[in-house]
mmCIF file of C-alpha atoms and ligand atoms in Angstrom:
data_model
loop_
_atom_site.group_PDB
_atom_site.id
_atom_site.type_symbol
_atom_site.label_atom_id
_atom_site.label_comp_id
_atom_site.label_asym_id
_atom_site.label_seq_id
_atom_site.Cartn_x
_atom_site.Cartn_y
_atom_site.Cartn_z
ATOM 1 C CA UNK A 499 -0.017 0.089 -0.082
ATOM 2 C CA UNK A 500 1.863 3.062 -0.925
ATOM 3 C CA UNK A 501 -1.023 5.617 -1.942
ATOM 4 C CA UNK A 502 -1.814 7.948 0.485
ATOM 5 C CA UNK A 503 -5.398 9.142 0.869
ATOM 6 C CA UNK A 504 -6.071 12.002 2.665
ATOM 7 C CA UNK A 505 -9.537 13.720 3.550
ATOM 8 C CA UNK A 506 -10.877 17.265 2.959
ATOM 9 C CA UNK A 507 -7.898 18.681 0.820
ATOM 10 C CA UNK A 508 -8.194 22.247 -0.486
ATOM 11 C CA UNK A 509 -7.473 22.177 -4.211
ATOM 12 C CA UNK A 510 -6.540 25.934 -4.164
ATOM 13 C CA UNK A 511 -2.876 24.977 -4.852
ATOM 14 C CA UNK A 512 -3.887 22.345 -7.408
ATOM 15 C CA UNK A 513 -5.378 24.287 -9.928
ATOM 16 C CA UNK A 514 -4.015 27.605 -11.658
ATOM 17 C CA UNK A 515 -7.318 29.607 -11.166
ATOM 18 C CA UNK A 516 -6.647 29.472 -7.640
ATOM 19 C CA UNK A 517 -10.207 28.478 -6.432
ATOM 20 C CA UNK A 518 -10.326 27.423 -3.231
ATOM 21 C CA UNK A 519 -12.507 24.074 -3.108
ATOM 22 C CA UNK A 520 -12.357 21.023 -1.173
ATOM 23 C CA UNK A 521 -11.700 17.578 -2.563
ATOM 24 C CA UNK A 522 -13.431 14.889 -0.401
ATOM 25 C CA UNK A 523 -10.485 12.713 -0.859
ATOM 26 C CA UNK A 524 -7.073 13.580 -2.561
ATOM 27 C CA UNK A 525 -4.019 11.449 -3.247
ATOM 28 C CA UNK A 526 -0.974 11.495 -5.796
ATOM 29 C CA UNK A 527 -0.088 8.860 -8.101
ATOM 30 C CA UNK A 528 3.655 7.901 -8.395
ATOM 31 C CA UNK A 529 3.278 4.651 -10.536
ATOM 32 C CA UNK A 530 1.032 2.805 -12.451
ATOM 33 C CA UNK A 531 0.411 0.757 -9.004
ATOM 34 C CA UNK A 532 -0.728 3.903 -7.372
ATOM 35 C CA UNK A 533 -3.172 4.406 -9.960
ATOM 36 C CA UNK A 534 -4.863 0.981 -9.975
ATOM 37 C CA UNK A 535 -5.093 1.273 -6.102
ATOM 38 C CA UNK A 536 -6.441 4.334 -6.507
ATOM 39 C CA UNK A 537 -9.169 3.338 -8.757
ATOM 40 C CA UNK A 538 -9.852 0.418 -6.454
ATOM 41 C CA UNK A 539 -10.234 2.562 -3.655
ATOM 42 C CA UNK A 540 -12.420 4.426 -5.396
ATOM 43 C CA UNK A 541 -14.814 1.052 -6.172
ATOM 44 C CA UNK A 542 -14.390 -0.454 -2.762
ATOM 45 C CA UNK A 543 -15.738 3.116 -1.120
ATOM 46 C CA UNK A 544 -18.198 3.918 -3.874
ATOM 47 C CA UNK A 545 -16.458 7.325 -4.570
ATOM 48 C CA UNK A 546 -15.658 8.724 -8.183
ATOM 49 C CA UNK A 547 -12.229 9.424 -9.107
ATOM 50 C CA UNK A 548 -11.599 12.494 -10.861
ATOM 51 C CA UNK A 549 -7.596 12.806 -12.382
ATOM 52 C CA UNK A 550 -6.011 15.545 -12.574
ATOM 53 C CA UNK A 551 -2.493 17.033 -13.916
ATOM 54 C CA UNK A 552 -1.399 20.793 -12.981
ATOM 55 C CA UNK A 553 -4.723 21.863 -12.692
ATOM 56 C CA UNK A 554 -4.012 24.405 -15.574
ATOM 57 C CA UNK A 555 -7.098 23.821 -17.600
ATOM 58 C CA UNK A 556 -9.869 23.462 -14.867
ATOM 59 C CA UNK A 557 -12.853 25.494 -13.570
ATOM 60 C CA UNK A 558 -13.911 23.877 -10.045
ATOM 61 C CA UNK A 559 -17.218 25.471 -9.233
ATOM 62 C CA UNK A 560 -17.836 23.704 -6.328
ATOM 63 C CA UNK A 561 -16.217 21.088 -3.544
ATOM 64 C CA UNK A 562 -15.688 17.827 -5.586
ATOM 65 C CA UNK A 563 -17.279 14.772 -3.685
ATOM 66 C CA UNK A 564 -14.611 12.736 -5.409
ATOM 67 C CA UNK A 565 -11.083 10.957 -4.890
ATOM 68 C CA UNK A 566 -9.000 13.680 -6.852
ATOM 69 C CA UNK A 567 -6.031 11.845 -7.939
ATOM 70 C CA UNK A 568 -3.266 13.754 -9.063
ATOM 71 C CA UNK A 569 -0.776 12.450 -11.849
ATOM 72 C CA UNK A 570 2.802 12.648 -10.397
ATOM 73 C CA UNK A 571 4.419 9.724 -12.302
ATOM 74 C CA UNK A 572 7.837 10.781 -13.695
ATOM 75 C CA UNK A 573 10.141 9.357 -16.330
ATOM 76 C CA UNK A 574 11.555 9.951 -19.799
ATOM 77 C CA UNK A 575 12.952 7.599 -21.960
ATOM 78 C CA UNK A 576 13.867 7.430 -25.298
ATOM 79 C CA UNK A 577 12.690 4.580 -27.408
ATOM 80 C CA UNK A 578 14.339 4.700 -30.921
ATOM 81 C CA UNK A 579 16.604 6.794 -32.403
ATOM 82 C CA UNK A 580 17.034 6.285 -36.316
ATOM 83 C CA UNK A 581 17.756 8.112 -39.273
ATOM 84 C CA UNK A 582 17.365 11.587 -37.568
ATOM 85 C CA UNK A 583 13.892 10.647 -36.291
ATOM 86 C CA UNK A 584 13.875 10.001 -32.232
ATOM 87 C CA UNK A 585 10.871 8.652 -30.573
ATOM 88 C CA UNK A 586 10.788 9.831 -26.651
ATOM 89 C CA UNK A 587 8.159 8.410 -24.298
ATOM 90 C CA UNK A 588 7.121 10.419 -21.140
ATOM 91 C CA UNK A 589 5.299 9.619 -18.117
ATOM 92 C CA UNK A 590 1.780 11.351 -17.662
ATOM 93 C CA UNK A 591 2.807 13.347 -14.178
ATOM 94 C CA UNK A 592 5.894 15.199 -15.788
ATOM 95 C CA UNK A 593 5.604 18.761 -16.155
ATOM 96 C CA UNK A 594 5.104 19.986 -19.971
ATOM 97 C CA UNK A 595 7.558 22.814 -20.213
ATOM 98 C CA UNK A 596 10.528 21.157 -18.507
ATOM 99 C CA UNK A 597 9.884 18.084 -20.885
ATOM 100 C CA UNK A 598 10.085 20.077 -23.822
ATOM 101 C CA UNK A 599 13.016 21.805 -22.419
ATOM 102 C CA UNK A 600 14.448 18.698 -21.883
ATOM 103 C CA UNK A 601 13.991 17.520 -25.422
ATOM 104 C CA UNK A 602 15.687 20.581 -26.366
ATOM 105 C CA UNK A 603 18.514 20.031 -24.697
ATOM 106 C CA UNK A 604 18.721 16.705 -26.303
ATOM 107 C CA UNK A 605 19.279 18.355 -29.675
ATOM 108 C CA UNK A 606 15.419 17.352 -30.536
ATOM 109 C CA UNK A 607 13.075 19.614 -32.861
ATOM 110 C CA UNK A 608 9.163 19.556 -32.602
ATOM 111 C CA UNK A 609 8.000 20.708 -29.153
ATOM 112 C CA UNK A 610 9.606 24.138 -29.523
ATOM 113 C CA UNK A 611 6.495 26.006 -30.346
ATOM 114 C CA UNK A 612 4.707 24.294 -27.357
ATOM 115 C CA UNK A 613 7.190 25.782 -25.053
ATOM 116 C CA UNK A 614 5.789 27.352 -21.709
ATOM 117 C CA UNK A 615 2.173 25.889 -21.704
ATOM 118 C CA UNK A 616 1.450 24.696 -18.098
ATOM 119 C CA UNK A 617 0.567 21.406 -17.154
ATOM 120 C CA UNK A 618 1.434 17.815 -17.614
ATOM 121 C CA UNK A 619 2.549 15.565 -20.429
ATOM 122 C CA UNK A 620 -0.401 13.311 -19.592
ATOM 123 C CA UNK A 621 -2.910 16.092 -20.126
ATOM 124 C CA UNK A 622 -1.720 17.285 -23.156
ATOM 125 C CA UNK A 623 -3.610 15.086 -25.680
ATOM 126 C CA UNK A 624 -6.821 15.646 -23.799
ATOM 127 C CA UNK A 625 -7.351 18.913 -25.777
ATOM 128 C CA UNK A 626 -4.631 18.364 -28.412
ATOM 129 C CA UNK A 627 -2.647 21.388 -26.618
ATOM 130 C CA UNK A 628 -1.355 24.005 -29.518
ATOM 131 C CA UNK A 629 0.116 27.265 -29.892
ATOM 132 C CA UNK A 630 1.878 29.121 -32.399
ATOM 133 C CA UNK A 631 0.687 26.968 -35.512
ATOM 134 C CA UNK A 632 2.119 23.582 -33.655
ATOM 135 C CA UNK A 633 -0.687 21.167 -31.980
ATOM 136 C CA UNK A 634 0.806 18.007 -30.338
ATOM 137 C CA UNK A 635 -0.748 15.585 -33.018
ATOM 138 C CA UNK A 636 1.704 16.979 -35.254
ATOM 139 C CA UNK A 637 4.579 15.191 -33.667
ATOM 140 C CA UNK A 638 2.600 12.607 -31.592
ATOM 141 C CA UNK A 639 3.743 8.941 -31.946
ATOM 142 C CA UNK A 640 1.291 6.991 -29.601
ATOM 143 C CA UNK A 641 0.054 6.800 -26.117
ATOM 144 C CA UNK A 642 -0.728 4.247 -23.519
ATOM 145 C CA UNK A 643 -3.971 4.779 -21.566
ATOM 146 C CA UNK A 644 -5.780 2.731 -18.935
ATOM 147 C CA UNK A 645 -9.586 2.013 -19.851
ATOM 148 C CA UNK A 646 -11.529 2.622 -16.597
ATOM 149 C CA UNK A 647 -14.009 0.535 -18.050
ATOM 150 C CA UNK A 648 -12.009 -2.609 -18.515
ATOM 151 C CA UNK A 649 -9.254 -2.086 -16.264
ATOM 152 C CA UNK A 650 -7.064 -2.653 -19.522
ATOM 153 C CA UNK A 651 -4.127 -0.892 -20.659
ATOM 154 C CA UNK A 652 -4.661 0.313 -24.816
ATOM 155 C CA UNK A 653 -2.074 1.859 -26.870
ATOM 156 C CA UNK A 654 -3.395 4.516 -29.392
ATOM 157 C CA UNK A 655 -2.102 5.604 -32.940
ATOM 158 C CA UNK A 656 -2.373 9.121 -34.435
ATOM 159 C CA UNK A 657 -5.245 8.189 -36.018
ATOM 160 C CA UNK A 658 -7.185 6.576 -33.077
ATOM 161 C CA UNK A 659 -6.933 9.456 -31.011
ATOM 162 C CA UNK A 660 -9.453 11.671 -32.914
ATOM 163 C CA UNK A 661 -7.581 14.949 -32.765
ATOM 164 C CA UNK A 662 -8.878 18.101 -33.848
ATOM 165 C CA UNK A 663 -8.452 21.807 -32.722
ATOM 166 C CA UNK A 664 -8.641 21.684 -28.720
ATOM 167 C CA UNK A 665 -10.382 18.064 -29.000
ATOM 168 C CA UNK A 666 -9.743 14.460 -28.994
ATOM 169 C CA UNK A 667 -10.937 11.174 -28.600
ATOM 170 C CA UNK A 668 -10.275 11.282 -24.643
ATOM 171 C CA UNK A 669 -12.167 14.591 -24.186
ATOM 172 C CA UNK A 670 -15.135 13.199 -26.174
ATOM 173 C CA UNK A 671 -15.415 10.004 -23.615
ATOM 174 C CA UNK A 672 -14.684 12.041 -20.452
ATOM 175 C CA UNK A 673 -13.895 9.827 -17.542
ATOM 176 C CA UNK A 674 -12.986 6.607 -19.300
ATOM 177 C CA UNK A 675 -9.255 7.107 -20.481
ATOM 178 C CA UNK A 676 -6.753 7.475 -17.864
ATOM 179 C CA UNK A 677 -3.361 8.517 -19.701
ATOM 180 C CA UNK A 678 -0.399 6.811 -18.476
ATOM 181 C CA UNK A 679 2.540 7.786 -20.760
ATOM 182 C CA UNK A 680 2.768 9.942 -24.010
ATOM 183 C CA UNK A 681 5.115 9.215 -27.130
ATOM 184 C CA UNK A 682 6.425 12.020 -29.476
ATOM 185 C CA UNK A 683 8.586 11.546 -32.767
ATOM 186 C CA UNK A 684 11.188 14.257 -32.864
ATOM 187 C CA UNK A 685 13.614 15.359 -35.146
ATOM 188 C CA UNK A 686 17.538 15.930 -35.228
ATOM 189 C CA UNK A 687 16.964 18.247 -38.054
ATOM 190 C CA UNK A 688 14.889 21.264 -37.295
ATOM 191 C CA UNK A 689 12.015 21.870 -39.361
ATOM 192 C CA UNK A 690 10.796 25.034 -37.762
ATOM 193 C CA UNK A 691 7.489 26.549 -38.000
ATOM 194 C CA UNK A 692 7.877 30.479 -37.672
ATOM 195 C CA UNK A 693 4.921 31.899 -39.823
ATOM 196 C CA UNK A 694 2.515 32.163 -36.801
ATOM 197 C CA UNK A 695 1.882 35.432 -34.810
ATOM 198 C CA UNK A 696 5.179 37.460 -33.928
ATOM 199 C CA UNK A 697 7.672 34.716 -33.689
ATOM 200 C CA UNK A 698 9.737 35.686 -36.995
ATOM 201 C CA UNK A 699 9.708 39.109 -35.973
ATOM 202 C CA UNK A 700 10.681 38.766 -32.395
ATOM 203 C CA UNK A 701 13.950 36.524 -34.033
ATOM 204 C CA UNK A 702 14.562 39.273 -36.134
ATOM 205 C CA UNK A 703 14.676 41.835 -33.498
ATOM 206 C CA UNK A 704 16.925 39.810 -31.495
ATOM 207 C CA UNK A 705 19.366 39.478 -34.607
ATOM 208 C CA UNK A 706 18.710 35.705 -35.516
ATOM 209 C CA UNK A 707 18.584 35.132 -38.940
ATOM 210 C CA UNK A 708 18.734 31.464 -38.831
ATOM 211 C CA UNK A 709 17.267 30.283 -35.463
ATOM 212 C CA UNK A 710 17.688 26.832 -34.053
ATOM 213 C CA UNK A 711 14.955 25.212 -32.205
ATOM 214 C CA UNK A 712 16.220 26.616 -28.377
ATOM 215 C CA UNK A 713 16.095 29.950 -30.045
ATOM 216 C CA UNK A 714 12.404 29.731 -31.103
ATOM 217 C CA UNK A 715 11.559 28.049 -27.718
ATOM 218 C CA UNK A 716 13.397 31.154 -26.144
ATOM 219 C CA UNK A 717 11.153 33.830 -28.746
ATOM 220 C CA UNK A 718 8.049 32.067 -27.926
ATOM 221 C CA UNK A 719 8.823 31.973 -23.752
ATOM 222 C CA UNK A 720 9.394 35.795 -24.070
ATOM 223 C CA UNK A 721 6.438 36.344 -26.107
ATOM 224 C CA UNK A 722 4.130 34.335 -23.774
ATOM 225 C CA UNK A 723 5.854 36.148 -21.032
ATOM 226 C CA UNK A 724 4.382 39.508 -21.973
ATOM 227 C CA UNK A 725 1.191 38.159 -23.146
ATOM 228 C CA UNK A 726 -0.107 35.813 -20.678
ATOM 229 C CA UNK A 727 -0.663 36.160 -16.953
ATOM 230 C CA UNK A 728 1.504 34.285 -14.450
ATOM 231 C CA UNK A 729 -1.169 31.844 -12.832
ATOM 232 C CA UNK A 730 1.414 32.189 -9.848
ATOM 233 C CA UNK A 731 0.836 36.083 -10.045
ATOM 234 C CA UNK A 732 -2.797 36.328 -11.409
ATOM 235 C CA UNK A 733 -5.025 32.989 -11.044
ATOM 236 C CA UNK A 734 -6.313 32.062 -14.900
ATOM 237 C CA UNK A 735 -6.399 29.206 -17.126
ATOM 238 C CA UNK A 736 -4.913 30.707 -20.211
ATOM 239 C CA UNK A 737 -7.639 30.837 -23.266
ATOM 240 C CA UNK A 738 -10.938 30.682 -21.630
ATOM 241 C CA UNK A 739 -12.891 30.368 -24.958
ATOM 242 C CA UNK A 740 -11.936 28.392 -28.015
ATOM 243 C CA UNK A 741 -11.497 30.291 -31.283
ATOM 244 C CA UNK A 742 -15.034 29.459 -32.888
ATOM 245 C CA UNK A 743 -15.563 28.071 -36.134
ATOM 246 C CA UNK A 744 -18.380 29.877 -38.388
ATOM 247 C CA UNK A 745 -19.596 29.681 -41.800
ATOM 248 C CA UNK A 746 -17.993 31.272 -44.657
ATOM 249 C CA UNK A 747 -21.307 33.592 -45.189
ATOM 250 C CA UNK A 748 -21.577 34.454 -41.490
ATOM 251 C CA UNK A 749 -17.916 35.560 -41.495
ATOM 252 C CA UNK A 750 -18.236 37.711 -44.616
ATOM 253 C CA UNK A 751 -21.497 39.103 -42.975
ATOM 254 C CA UNK A 752 -19.123 40.230 -40.045
ATOM 255 C CA UNK A 753 -16.758 41.511 -42.128
ATOM 256 C CA UNK A 754 -18.896 43.628 -43.745
ATOM 257 C CA UNK A 755 -19.897 45.199 -40.646
ATOM 258 C CA UNK A 756 -16.436 44.961 -39.001
ATOM 259 C CA UNK A 757 -13.965 45.239 -41.240
ATOM 260 C CA UNK A 758 -11.039 44.659 -38.678
ATOM 261 C CA UNK A 759 -12.429 41.318 -37.954
ATOM 262 C CA UNK A 760 -9.785 38.649 -37.308
ATOM 263 C CA UNK A 761 -10.766 35.499 -39.283
ATOM 264 C CA UNK A 762 -8.623 32.642 -40.745
ATOM 265 C CA UNK A 763 -9.987 30.206 -43.516
ATOM 266 C CA UNK A 764 -9.896 26.702 -42.533
ATOM 267 C CA UNK A 765 -9.218 23.762 -45.289
ATOM 268 C CA UNK A 766 -13.210 22.651 -44.755
ATOM 269 C CA UNK A 767 -14.231 26.121 -45.798
ATOM 270 C CA UNK A 768 -15.047 27.210 -42.599
ATOM 271 C CA UNK A 769 -13.564 30.300 -41.202
ATOM 272 C CA UNK A 770 -11.868 30.241 -37.546
ATOM 273 C CA UNK A 771 -12.427 33.684 -35.624
ATOM 274 C CA UNK A 772 -10.405 35.156 -33.010
ATOM 275 C CA UNK A 773 -12.540 34.927 -30.024
ATOM 276 C CA UNK A 774 -10.273 37.465 -28.160
ATOM 277 C CA UNK A 775 -11.350 40.073 -30.711
ATOM 278 C CA UNK A 776 -14.940 39.443 -30.464
ATOM 279 C CA UNK A 777 -14.804 39.782 -26.607
ATOM 280 C CA UNK A 778 -12.448 42.806 -26.591
ATOM 281 C CA UNK A 779 -14.999 44.566 -29.300
ATOM 282 C CA UNK A 780 -17.677 43.824 -27.220
ATOM 283 C CA UNK A 781 -16.052 45.856 -24.529
ATOM 284 C CA UNK A 782 -15.220 42.948 -21.851
ATOM 285 C CA UNK A 783 -11.397 43.624 -22.057
ATOM 286 C CA UNK A 784 -10.729 44.956 -18.214
ATOM 287 C CA UNK A 785 -14.188 44.162 -17.032
ATOM 288 C CA UNK A 786 -13.897 43.211 -13.466
ATOM 289 C CA UNK A 787 -16.774 42.457 -10.899
ATOM 290 C CA UNK A 788 -15.649 41.428 -7.211
ATOM 291 C CA UNK A 789 -12.758 39.453 -7.897
ATOM 292 C CA UNK A 790 -13.500 37.661 -11.190
ATOM 293 C CA UNK A 791 -12.483 39.346 -14.370
ATOM 294 C CA UNK A 792 -11.202 39.850 -18.199
ATOM 295 C CA UNK A 793 -7.419 40.164 -18.327
ATOM 296 C CA UNK A 794 -6.393 43.636 -18.786
ATOM 297 C CA UNK A 795 -4.456 42.935 -21.970
ATOM 298 C CA UNK A 796 -5.664 39.814 -23.129
ATOM 299 C CA UNK A 797 -9.414 39.691 -23.538
ATOM 300 C CA UNK A 798 -9.614 35.779 -23.802
ATOM 301 C CA UNK A 799 -8.089 35.153 -20.426
ATOM 302 C CA UNK A 800 -10.233 35.205 -17.397
ATOM 303 C CA UNK A 801 -8.808 36.182 -14.342
ATOM 304 C CA UNK A 802 -9.032 35.529 -10.521
ATOM 305 C CA UNK A 803 -7.872 38.709 -8.691
ATOM 306 C CA UNK A 804 -7.512 36.583 -5.678
ATOM 307 C CA UNK A 805 -10.942 35.372 -3.711
ATOM 308 C CA UNK A 806 -13.228 34.579 -6.690
ATOM 309 C CA UNK A 807 -15.365 31.536 -6.572
ATOM 310 C CA UNK A 808 -15.695 29.124 -9.589
ATOM 311 C CA UNK A 809 -19.135 30.006 -9.764
ATOM 312 C CA UNK A 810 -18.238 33.746 -10.121
ATOM 313 C CA UNK A 811 -15.853 33.080 -12.968
ATOM 314 C CA UNK A 812 -18.529 30.872 -14.582
ATOM 315 C CA UNK A 813 -21.124 33.317 -14.351
ATOM 316 C CA UNK A 814 -18.700 35.826 -15.696
ATOM 317 C CA UNK A 815 -17.999 33.572 -18.693
ATOM 318 C CA UNK A 816 -21.717 33.017 -19.572
ATOM 319 C CA UNK A 817 -22.546 36.568 -19.393
ATOM 320 C CA UNK A 818 -19.657 36.961 -22.122
ATOM 321 C CA UNK A 819 -21.281 34.025 -24.120
ATOM 322 C CA UNK A 820 -24.682 35.622 -24.112
ATOM 323 C CA UNK A 821 -23.292 38.921 -25.121
ATOM 324 C CA UNK A 822 -21.407 37.674 -28.179
ATOM 325 C CA UNK A 823 -24.199 35.605 -29.387
ATOM 326 C CA UNK A 824 -26.352 38.445 -29.683
ATOM 327 C CA UNK A 825 -23.635 41.027 -30.924
ATOM 328 C CA UNK A 826 -22.112 38.580 -33.314
ATOM 329 C CA UNK A 827 -24.416 35.255 -33.756
ATOM 330 C CA UNK A 828 -21.602 33.207 -32.666
ATOM 331 C CA UNK A 829 -21.515 30.712 -30.024
ATOM 332 C CA UNK A 830 -18.268 30.639 -27.892
ATOM 333 C CA UNK A 831 -17.177 27.216 -26.236
ATOM 334 C CA UNK A 832 -15.442 27.276 -22.871
ATOM 335 C CA UNK A 833 -12.121 25.692 -22.792
ATOM 336 C CA UNK A 834 -11.401 24.374 -19.145
ATOM 337 C CA UNK A 835 -13.014 21.494 -18.255
ATOM 338 C CA UNK A 836 -15.803 22.416 -15.478
ATOM 339 C CA UNK A 837 -16.178 20.468 -12.142
HETATM 340 C C1 FAD B 987 -1.143 30.521 -18.366
HETATM 341 C C2 FAD B 987 -1.983 29.476 -19.402
HETATM 342 C C3 FAD B 987 -1.637 29.054 -20.574
HETATM 343 C C4 FAD B 987 -2.019 28.326 -21.190
HETATM 344 N N1 FAD B 987 -1.661 28.395 -22.746
HETATM 345 C C5 FAD B 987 -2.459 27.398 -23.766
HETATM 346 C C6 FAD B 987 -1.817 27.203 -24.875
HETATM 347 O O1 FAD B 987 -1.087 27.861 -25.453
HETATM 348 N N2 FAD B 987 -2.254 26.124 -25.611
HETATM 349 C C7 FAD B 987 -3.150 25.145 -24.858
HETATM 350 O O2 FAD B 987 -3.560 24.118 -25.862
HETATM 351 N N3 FAD B 987 -3.540 25.028 -23.521
HETATM 352 C C8 FAD B 987 -3.046 26.226 -22.944
HETATM 353 N N4 FAD B 987 -3.455 26.149 -21.676
HETATM 354 C C9 FAD B 987 -4.169 25.407 -21.060
HETATM 355 C C10 FAD B 987 -3.447 24.256 -20.091
HETATM 356 O O3 FAD B 987 -2.367 24.355 -19.890
HETATM 357 C C11 FAD B 987 -3.520 22.935 -21.224
HETATM 358 O O4 FAD B 987 -4.719 22.279 -21.585
HETATM 359 C C12 FAD B 987 -2.603 21.690 -20.325
HETATM 360 O O5 FAD B 987 -2.310 20.546 -21.170
HETATM 361 C C13 FAD B 987 -3.321 21.091 -18.853
HETATM 362 O O6 FAD B 987 -2.638 20.226 -18.672
HETATM 363 P P1 FAD B 987 -3.060 20.050 -16.847
HETATM 364 O O7 FAD B 987 -2.069 18.779 -16.564
HETATM 365 O O8 FAD B 987 -2.789 21.409 -16.054
HETATM 366 O O9 FAD B 987 -4.155 19.439 -16.929
HETATM 367 P P2 FAD B 987 -5.549 19.511 -15.917
HETATM 368 O O10 FAD B 987 -5.909 20.764 -15.847
HETATM 369 O O11 FAD B 987 -5.183 18.966 -14.343
HETATM 370 O O12 FAD B 987 -6.252 18.612 -16.541
HETATM 371 C C14 FAD B 987 -7.182 18.897 -17.552
HETATM 372 C C15 FAD B 987 -8.001 17.996 -18.299
HETATM 373 O O13 FAD B 987 -7.618 16.952 -18.565
HETATM 374 C C16 FAD B 987 -7.765 15.579 -17.599
HETATM 375 N N5 FAD B 987 -6.666 14.823 -17.237
HETATM 376 C C17 FAD B 987 -5.708 15.358 -16.712
HETATM 377 N N6 FAD B 987 -4.616 14.497 -16.980
HETATM 378 C C18 FAD B 987 -4.942 13.498 -17.069
HETATM 379 C C19 FAD B 987 -4.433 11.757 -17.339
HETATM 380 N N7 FAD B 987 -3.389 11.586 -17.312
HETATM 381 N N8 FAD B 987 -5.773 11.058 -18.065
HETATM 382 C C20 FAD B 987 -6.871 11.284 -18.366
HETATM 383 N N9 FAD B 987 -7.350 12.498 -17.851
HETATM 384 C C21 FAD B 987 -6.317 13.563 -17.527
HETATM 385 C C22 FAD B 987 -8.612 16.199 -16.193
HETATM 386 O O14 FAD B 987 -9.467 15.447 -15.709
HETATM 387 C C23 FAD B 987 -9.384 17.316 -16.986
HETATM 388 O O15 FAD B 987 -10.313 17.071 -17.579
HETATM 389 C C24 FAD B 987 -2.678 27.277 -20.830
HETATM 390 C C25 FAD B 987 -3.347 27.483 -19.447
HETATM 391 C C26 FAD B 987 -2.809 28.471 -18.793
HETATM 392 C C27 FAD B 987 -3.075 28.677 -17.386
#
């Protein structure tokens, strides 16, 4: 018996919004055996098990009447290294950004655009994390998950994960798959993606003409540090809404009314709108009520100034959704997982 189950634990240090709710039971998994023990404990005591990683994509709106199991498994290993392609595997509890830095220190390219995203390796496939023109599906080489319905382990290929924009099979089947470890196919030669946002411009400003993957990572870290509030200082969960996909007809109509509308054509003919633009245009940027607010510099980020409850943040998000629907006829979908 290595699993330590505690009662009535505050989840404030375990969610990046810093919302103070209690978990009825709380434990940390340091091995596959701990995971199985926690699931058995849940069955035996008839209490659901909620798996979390870094808590950076959670909105906790009430005390959690579950056993909250925080993934703290560690381990990184190179599985193959042939012809310039390296497959590397990391345990679910590995913190994401240090893992990215580790791959860069091995001279591997592929994850640099995903630098400084908070959270763990195991949660990354949940919403197919993405930033600066790269998503994990672009470098994904497989994962191993525990099927909580059958207790069996299953290896997933890229095709089986149904990855899409901030979406995956694991998100579509909530609570079924417990991701234990994830594999990535990285390159010894750098194939850099510099076109998105101000990445190339930042490198040029730094006088870097022929960047390495590490240079790109550093540039992205500096951009992110300027743009996004640090959850350690100001509670937040990053982008609170997904960028909505709309028909080209609606996008054209909106463009007629708002010539500065930010919209990107998608391969399937739809248009992706910048949710942050819509929210800012509707006047919400910098809004604050009690301790729940919209960040002063980044309209897509809801923030907790200290004492906001999850319900206050949810209420603010719902008011924004309603306003955007009325003004622009666009449905905004929340990104964080709500419990
Ligand atoms: C400042 C900031 C910036 C961010 N920037 C980005 C960004 O650029 N791009 C982006 O995509 N996201 C971004 N995010 C969101 C977040 O960092 C990612 O979604 C991250 O992958 C969440 O990891 P986590 O370990 O914190 O997951 P958690 O928040 O702990 O959990 C998220 C969900 O995954 C489930 N889960 C967690 N671990 C497992 C597991 N091992 N097996 C099965 N289910 C699991 C949980 O039950 C929950 O439903 C940002 C967040 C913040 C706070």
